Amino acid sequence: MDSHRIILLGKLDHTASTWEALSYIATTTKSNARDRDHFLAQCSDGTLDDVTVIVDRAPASFAQAGKFDSTLVNALPASVRYICHNGAGYDSIDIAACSARGIQVSNCPNVVEDATADAAIFLILATLRGFNNGILAIRNGEWKSAVPPPPLGHDPQGKVLGVLGMGGIGRNLKRKAECFGMQVIYHNRNQLSKHEADGARYVSFDELLAQSDVLSLNLPLNAKTRNIISTAEFNKMKSGIIIVNTARGGVLDEDALVQALDSGRVLSVGLDVYQQEPNLHPGLLRNPHVCLLPHMGTSTVETKTKMEELTLANARTAVEQGRLVTLVAEQQAEQSGPHHL
């Protein structure tokens, strides 16, 4: 087995013993970088010249290295061959730049599905029923009678839930939403098999916008999906639609969203992610019909533990087998090569 050095960016909270076990198969190091500039300096001064695997314990790693944009990726020592990212989404990593350098990248799919779908269900119920408005009325001392403050909410039963991005989280959400009597339609780049769809009806993007009572965003953020929901899309939706976003803030144009809320086109919104986290659009903060969570869709002890374990499993497999367990989709496609009809 070739010699390997694994460096940890950020801090592991739940898997100290698993990290220690890696020391039996590789040299393990915890980064002492004070900030991005310091880490970049270490990339060029020889400090990291023998590192082969980077464990990216995001988002804690951002304080030490920032995002793996092309600048950082191209500054990494030639020895680096693997980046093991602790997150389902990986828009903080320039995959094309990594591929050009021969660096493989892993993420954490599957293990986040239950927690993220649970958060989406919470937001769907909160927005349909207007629970945030009621909570604020209590906290602000505005509840003065036995009757809850208006307006009345809506039941989930019989409502059409549109899922934009029917991956693992979307399918998990579909199963849970059906327990509340919701009808599920979806749009993907590619229609799912009958087995994968499991009764959800495939529709075009415009049909999804027009038919949904509740629209849940469950797609990755990339150049094609940034601001995929904006003014033109809001104008195609039912008046009084509800929007829930547990994906990435960048897929939803917040300026357009605030305008749609203020006009009444959008009745209520449930958000766990934002365009400029942790800075929120003031139009979202001031609206009592917007239920806000601080990007806590995967924030459970169980899910965070699973994510860290999977990240370290990728690091172990990189050392022992020269591959990653959960290689990101773009690099999987590169490895499979072109397909011919």
Short mmCIF file of C-alpha atoms in Angstrom, two decimals:
data_model
loop_
_atom_site.label_atom_id
_atom_site.label_comp_id
_atom_site.label_asym_id
_atom_site.label_seq_id
_atom_site.Cartn_x
_atom_site.Cartn_y
_atom_site.Cartn_z
CA MET A 1 0.00 0.00 0.00
CA ASP A 2 1.32 3.42 -0.91
CA SER A 3 1.91 5.83 1.97
CA HIS A 4 -0.90 8.30 2.57
CA ARG A 5 -1.41 11.39 4.66
CA ILE A 6 -4.91 12.50 5.55
CA ILE A 7 -5.56 16.05 6.72
CA LEU A 8 -8.72 17.14 8.50
CA LEU A 9 -10.15 20.59 7.82
CA GLY A 10 -12.66 21.60 10.47
CA LYS A 11 -13.67 19.65 13.54
CA LEU A 12 -15.32 16.25 13.88
CA ASP A 13 -18.00 16.28 16.57
CA HIS A 14 -19.21 12.67 16.72
CA THR A 15 -16.57 10.32 15.30
CA ALA A 16 -13.34 10.75 17.25
CA SER A 17 -12.71 7.00 17.46
CA THR A 18 -13.28 6.51 13.73
CA TRP A 19 -10.80 9.29 12.97
CA GLU A 20 -8.24 7.78 15.33
CA ALA A 21 -8.65 4.40 13.62
CA LEU A 22 -7.46 5.96 10.35
CA SER A 23 -4.05 6.46 11.93
CA TYR A 24 -3.44 2.71 11.57
CA ILE A 25 -3.54 2.95 7.77
CA ALA A 26 -2.25 6.48 7.12
CA THR A 27 -0.61 9.48 8.72
CA THR A 28 -3.41 11.68 10.07
CA THR A 29 -3.13 15.40 10.68
CA LYS A 30 -5.55 18.04 11.88
CA SER A 31 -5.10 21.31 10.04
CA ASN A 32 -3.75 24.20 12.09
CA ALA A 33 -4.56 26.78 9.41
CA ARG A 34 -5.80 30.01 10.98
CA ASP A 35 -7.72 31.09 7.89
CA ARG A 36 -7.84 30.69 4.11
CA ASP A 37 -4.73 32.77 3.49
CA HIS A 38 -2.77 30.66 5.96
CA PHE A 39 -3.99 27.45 4.33
CA LEU A 40 -3.05 28.73 0.87
CA ALA A 41 0.39 29.60 2.19
CA GLN A 42 0.76 26.07 3.55
CA CYS A 43 -0.18 24.71 0.14
CA SER A 44 2.77 26.51 -1.41
CA ASP A 45 5.43 26.33 1.33
CA GLY A 46 5.72 22.54 1.43
CA THR A 47 3.76 22.00 4.64
CA LEU A 48 1.14 19.90 2.85
CA ASP A 49 3.27 18.38 0.09
CA ASP A 50 2.59 14.76 1.09
CA VAL A 51 -1.16 15.10 1.74
CA THR A 52 -3.17 12.70 -0.42
CA VAL A 53 -6.61 12.90 1.20
CA ILE A 54 -8.45 15.97 2.50
CA VAL A 55 -11.34 15.42 4.90
CA ASP A 56 -13.51 18.51 4.40
CA ARG A 57 -15.62 18.74 7.57
CA ALA A 58 -17.85 21.48 6.19
CA PRO A 59 -19.10 23.95 7.20
CA ALA A 60 -16.52 24.19 10.02
CA SER A 61 -13.78 23.86 7.40
CA PHE A 62 -14.77 27.19 5.82
CA ALA A 63 -13.05 29.08 8.64
CA GLN A 64 -9.76 27.39 7.80
CA ALA A 65 -9.85 27.14 4.01
CA GLY A 66 -12.99 28.71 2.63
CA LYS A 67 -14.63 27.16 -0.40
CA PHE A 68 -12.79 24.81 -2.73
CA ASP A 69 -13.05 27.19 -5.67
CA SER A 70 -10.69 27.01 -8.63
CA THR A 71 -8.15 29.22 -6.83
CA LEU A 72 -7.88 26.84 -3.89
CA VAL A 73 -8.10 23.66 -5.95
CA ASN A 74 -5.30 24.78 -8.25
CA ALA A 75 -3.15 25.71 -5.25
CA LEU A 76 -3.40 22.25 -3.66
CA PRO A 77 -0.21 20.18 -3.65
CA ALA A 78 0.22 17.73 -6.53
CA SER A 79 -0.04 14.87 -4.02
CA VAL A 80 -3.73 15.53 -3.28
CA ARG A 81 -5.96 12.93 -4.93
CA TYR A 82 -9.15 12.89 -2.86
CA ILE A 83 -11.44 15.40 -1.16
CA CYS A 84 -13.98 13.79 1.17
CA HIS A 85 -16.73 16.35 1.71
CA ASN A 86 -18.99 16.19 4.74
CA GLY A 87 -22.23 17.33 3.11
CA ALA A 88 -24.89 16.22 0.66
CA GLY A 89 -24.64 19.41 -1.35
CA TYR A 90 -21.21 20.30 -2.70
CA ASP A 91 -21.68 23.62 -4.48
CA SER A 92 -18.77 24.90 -2.36
CA ILE A 93 -16.43 22.70 -4.45
CA ASP A 94 -15.42 23.39 -8.05
CA ILE A 95 -15.82 19.86 -9.40
CA ALA A 96 -14.56 20.75 -12.87
CA ALA A 97 -11.36 22.17 -11.39
CA CYS A 98 -10.93 19.04 -9.27
CA SER A 99 -11.43 16.76 -12.26
CA ALA A 100 -8.91 18.74 -14.27
CA ARG A 101 -6.38 18.13 -11.47
CA GLY A 102 -7.25 14.43 -11.20
CA ILE A 103 -8.79 14.93 -7.75
CA GLN A 104 -11.80 12.79 -6.89
CA VAL A 105 -14.53 14.21 -4.65
CA SER A 106 -17.08 12.46 -2.46
CA ASN A 107 -20.19 13.78 -0.73
CA CYS A 108 -22.79 12.44 1.71
CA PRO A 109 -25.99 11.46 -0.10
CA ASN A 110 -28.61 9.06 1.31
CA VAL A 111 -27.74 9.55 5.00
CA VAL A 112 -29.30 13.04 4.99
CA GLU A 113 -32.59 12.05 3.38
CA ASP A 114 -34.74 11.41 6.45
CA ALA A 115 -33.67 14.49 8.39
CA THR A 116 -33.99 16.84 5.41
CA ALA A 117 -37.37 15.45 4.39
CA ASP A 118 -38.55 15.73 8.00
CA ALA A 119 -37.57 19.41 8.00
CA ALA A 120 -39.47 19.91 4.75
CA ILE A 121 -42.58 18.29 6.24
CA PHE A 122 -42.34 20.61 9.23
CA LEU A 123 -42.12 23.63 6.94
CA ILE A 124 -45.00 22.40 4.77
CA LEU A 125 -47.27 22.02 7.79
CA ALA A 126 -46.10 25.28 9.35
CA THR A 127 -46.76 27.25 6.18
CA LEU A 128 -50.06 25.60 5.31
CA ARG A 129 -51.46 26.07 8.80
CA GLY A 130 -49.89 29.49 9.45
CA PHE A 131 -48.19 28.29 12.61
CA ASN A 132 -45.41 30.86 12.42
CA ASN A 133 -47.95 33.67 12.44
CA GLY A 134 -49.54 32.18 15.56
CA ILE A 135 -46.23 31.71 17.34
CA LEU A 136 -45.29 35.33 16.67
CA ALA A 137 -48.67 36.51 17.95
CA ILE A 138 -47.98 34.81 21.27
CA ARG A 139 -44.41 36.05 21.56
CA ASN A 140 -45.41 39.61 20.62
CA GLY A 141 -48.28 39.67 23.11
CA GLU A 142 -50.88 40.02 20.33
CA TRP A 143 -53.03 37.00 21.27
CA LYS A 144 -55.76 38.59 23.34
CA SER A 145 -58.70 36.17 23.10
CA ALA A 146 -59.63 32.50 22.93
CA VAL A 147 -59.71 32.77 19.14
CA PRO A 148 -56.33 32.34 17.40
CA PRO A 149 -55.15 35.24 15.25
CA PRO A 150 -56.20 35.28 11.59
CA PRO A 151 -55.88 34.24 8.86
CA LEU A 152 -57.12 30.66 8.91
CA GLY A 153 -54.69 28.05 7.63
CA HIS A 154 -55.23 25.16 5.26
CA ASP A 155 -55.27 21.38 5.62
CA PRO A 156 -52.64 19.33 3.76
CA GLN A 157 -55.19 16.69 2.78
CA GLY A 158 -55.95 16.82 -0.92
CA LYS A 159 -53.34 19.46 -1.69
CA VAL A 160 -50.97 18.97 -4.61
CA LEU A 161 -47.33 18.87 -3.56
CA GLY A 162 -44.97 19.62 -6.42
CA VAL A 163 -41.45 18.33 -5.94
CA LEU A 164 -38.76 20.00 -8.03
CA GLY A 165 -35.89 17.52 -7.90
CA MET A 166 -37.08 13.98 -7.16
CA GLY A 167 -33.82 12.54 -5.88
CA GLY A 168 -33.44 10.64 -2.64
CA ILE A 169 -34.68 13.50 -0.46
CA GLY A 170 -37.56 14.23 -2.83
CA ARG A 171 -38.68 10.60 -2.83
CA ASN A 172 -38.41 10.45 0.96
CA LEU A 173 -40.51 13.62 1.20
CA LYS A 174 -43.06 12.15 -1.20
CA ARG A 175 -43.64 9.12 1.04
CA LYS A 176 -44.05 11.29 4.13
CA ALA A 177 -46.31 13.84 2.46
CA GLU A 178 -48.65 11.09 1.33
CA CYS A 179 -49.18 10.21 5.01
CA PHE A 180 -50.83 13.64 5.29
CA GLY A 181 -53.06 13.00 2.30
CA MET A 182 -51.12 15.07 -0.21
CA GLN A 183 -50.99 14.25 -3.92
CA VAL A 184 -47.46 14.35 -5.32
CA ILE A 185 -46.30 15.47 -8.74
CA TYR A 186 -42.68 16.04 -9.69
CA HIS A 187 -40.28 17.35 -12.28
CA ASN A 188 -36.74 16.13 -12.92
CA ARG A 189 -34.29 16.46 -15.75
CA ASN A 190 -35.18 12.84 -16.46
CA GLN A 191 -38.38 10.98 -15.68
CA LEU A 192 -37.99 8.32 -13.00
CA SER A 193 -38.76 4.68 -13.53
CA LYS A 194 -42.20 3.53 -12.43
CA HIS A 195 -40.65 1.84 -9.42
CA GLU A 196 -38.69 4.94 -8.35
CA ALA A 197 -41.64 7.28 -8.88
CA ASP A 198 -43.84 5.00 -6.77
CA GLY A 199 -47.06 6.67 -7.89
CA ALA A 200 -45.81 10.25 -8.15
CA ARG A 201 -46.83 11.78 -11.47
CA TYR A 202 -44.19 13.25 -13.76
CA VAL A 203 -45.02 16.66 -15.25
CA SER A 204 -43.17 19.31 -17.21
CA PHE A 205 -41.56 22.21 -15.39
CA ASP A 206 -44.34 24.61 -16.40
CA GLU A 207 -47.00 22.09 -15.40
CA LEU A 208 -45.33 21.70 -12.02
CA LEU A 209 -45.51 25.46 -11.47
CA ALA A 210 -49.12 25.70 -12.62
CA GLN A 211 -50.54 22.70 -10.74
CA SER A 212 -48.78 22.79 -7.34
CA ASP A 213 -50.51 24.02 -4.21
CA VAL A 214 -47.20 23.58 -2.39
CA LEU A 215 -43.87 23.64 -4.22
CA SER A 216 -40.88 21.98 -2.54
CA LEU A 217 -37.40 22.69 -3.88
CA ASN A 218 -35.14 19.64 -3.62
CA LEU A 219 -32.61 20.14 -6.41
CA PRO A 220 -28.86 20.77 -6.27
CA LEU A 221 -27.40 24.21 -6.85
CA ASN A 222 -25.33 24.62 -9.99
CA ALA A 223 -25.02 27.08 -12.87
CA LYS A 224 -28.21 25.76 -14.47
CA THR A 225 -30.36 25.81 -11.34
CA ARG A 226 -29.29 29.15 -9.82
CA ASN A 227 -32.42 31.33 -9.45
CA ILE A 228 -34.45 28.68 -11.25
CA ILE A 229 -37.46 30.07 -9.38
CA SER A 230 -37.78 33.80 -10.11
CA THR A 231 -40.34 36.33 -11.32
CA ALA A 232 -41.27 34.54 -14.53
CA GLU A 233 -41.83 31.29 -12.64
CA PHE A 234 -43.91 32.94 -9.90
CA ASN A 235 -46.17 34.36 -12.60
CA LYS A 236 -46.93 30.82 -13.79
CA MET A 237 -47.98 29.60 -10.35
CA LYS A 238 -51.39 29.47 -8.69
CA SER A 239 -52.24 32.55 -6.69
CA GLY A 240 -51.72 31.64 -3.02
CA ILE A 241 -49.08 28.99 -3.61
CA ILE A 242 -46.79 27.93 -0.78
CA ILE A 243 -43.03 27.55 -1.33
CA VAL A 244 -40.67 25.39 0.75
CA ASN A 245 -36.90 25.32 0.20
CA THR A 246 -34.61 22.86 1.99
CA ALA A 247 -32.15 22.57 -0.94
CA ARG A 248 -29.86 25.55 -1.45
CA GLY A 249 -30.67 29.24 -1.14
CA GLY A 250 -29.26 30.00 -4.56
CA VAL A 251 -32.01 28.13 -6.42
CA LEU A 252 -34.60 30.70 -5.29
CA ASP A 253 -34.46 34.40 -6.26
CA GLU A 254 -35.14 36.07 -2.91
CA ASP A 255 -35.87 39.53 -4.34
CA ALA A 256 -38.51 38.00 -6.62
CA LEU A 257 -39.83 35.90 -3.72
CA VAL A 258 -40.35 38.94 -1.50
CA GLN A 259 -42.21 40.69 -4.34
CA ALA A 260 -44.40 37.62 -4.84
CA LEU A 261 -45.15 37.49 -1.11
CA ASP A 262 -45.98 41.18 -0.94
CA SER A 263 -48.31 40.91 -3.96
CA GLY A 264 -50.12 37.88 -2.54
CA ARG A 265 -49.06 35.58 -5.38
CA VAL A 266 -47.24 33.51 -2.75
CA LEU A 267 -49.24 32.95 0.43
CA SER A 268 -46.52 31.62 2.69
CA VAL A 269 -42.95 30.38 2.59
CA GLY A 270 -40.87 27.91 4.60
CA LEU A 271 -37.11 28.29 4.29
CA ASP A 272 -34.13 26.43 5.71
CA VAL A 273 -31.58 27.86 3.27
CA TYR A 274 -30.76 31.34 1.97
CA GLN A 275 -28.77 33.10 -0.74
CA GLN A 276 -26.33 34.87 1.59
CA GLU A 277 -26.24 32.79 4.77
CA PRO A 278 -26.36 33.82 7.55
CA ASN A 279 -27.58 37.18 6.22
CA LEU A 280 -31.30 37.14 5.46
CA HIS A 281 -33.31 39.32 3.13
CA PRO A 282 -35.12 41.94 5.26
CA GLY A 283 -38.32 41.31 3.33
CA LEU A 284 -38.30 37.73 4.60
CA LEU A 285 -37.56 38.72 8.18
CA ARG A 286 -40.42 41.21 8.42
CA ASN A 287 -43.11 38.92 6.98
CA PRO A 288 -44.95 36.82 9.61
CA HIS A 289 -46.01 34.35 6.92
CA VAL A 290 -42.42 33.28 6.32
CA CYS A 291 -41.24 30.42 8.53
CA LEU A 292 -37.47 30.57 8.87
CA LEU A 293 -34.99 27.91 10.02
CA PRO A 294 -31.22 28.47 10.30
CA HIS A 295 -30.07 25.77 7.83
CA MET A 296 -30.78 22.96 10.27
CA GLY A 297 -32.26 20.37 7.91
CA THR A 298 -29.59 17.80 8.80
CA SER A 299 -29.01 19.05 12.34
CA THR A 300 -29.66 15.94 14.39
CA VAL A 301 -27.14 13.94 16.39
CA GLU A 302 -27.98 10.82 14.41
CA THR A 303 -27.68 12.38 10.96
CA LYS A 304 -24.52 14.37 11.71
CA THR A 305 -22.93 11.18 13.04
CA LYS A 306 -23.88 9.28 9.89
CA MET A 307 -22.47 12.04 7.73
CA GLU A 308 -19.14 12.07 9.53
CA GLU A 309 -18.93 8.28 9.44
CA LEU A 310 -19.57 8.25 5.70
CA THR A 311 -17.00 11.00 5.12
CA LEU A 312 -14.38 9.01 7.00
CA ALA A 313 -15.42 5.80 5.24
CA ASN A 314 -14.62 7.57 1.98
CA ALA A 315 -11.20 8.53 3.34
CA ARG A 316 -10.52 4.95 4.39
CA THR A 317 -11.58 3.54 1.03
CA ALA A 318 -9.42 6.12 -0.75
CA VAL A 319 -6.37 4.87 1.14
CA GLU A 320 -7.13 1.16 1.05
CA GLN A 321 -8.74 0.78 -2.38
CA GLY A 322 -7.89 3.92 -4.34
CA ARG A 323 -11.53 4.87 -4.81
CA LEU A 324 -14.37 6.74 -3.09
CA VAL A 325 -17.58 5.15 -1.85
CA THR A 326 -19.81 8.07 -2.83
CA LEU A 327 -18.10 9.76 -5.74
CA VAL A 328 -20.01 12.89 -6.80
CA ALA A 329 -22.41 12.50 -9.71
CA GLU A 330 -20.41 14.57 -12.20
CA GLN A 331 -17.32 12.42 -11.74
CA GLN A 332 -19.36 9.23 -11.87
CA ALA A 333 -20.59 10.37 -15.27
CA GLU A 334 -17.01 11.11 -16.37
CA GLN A 335 -15.91 7.63 -15.38
CA SER A 336 -18.82 5.92 -17.14
CA GLY A 337 -17.97 7.76 -20.38
CA PRO A 338 -20.34 8.75 -23.18
CA HIS A 339 -23.47 6.71 -23.79
CA HIS A 340 -24.63 5.85 -27.29
CA LEU A 341 -28.18 5.07 -28.35
#
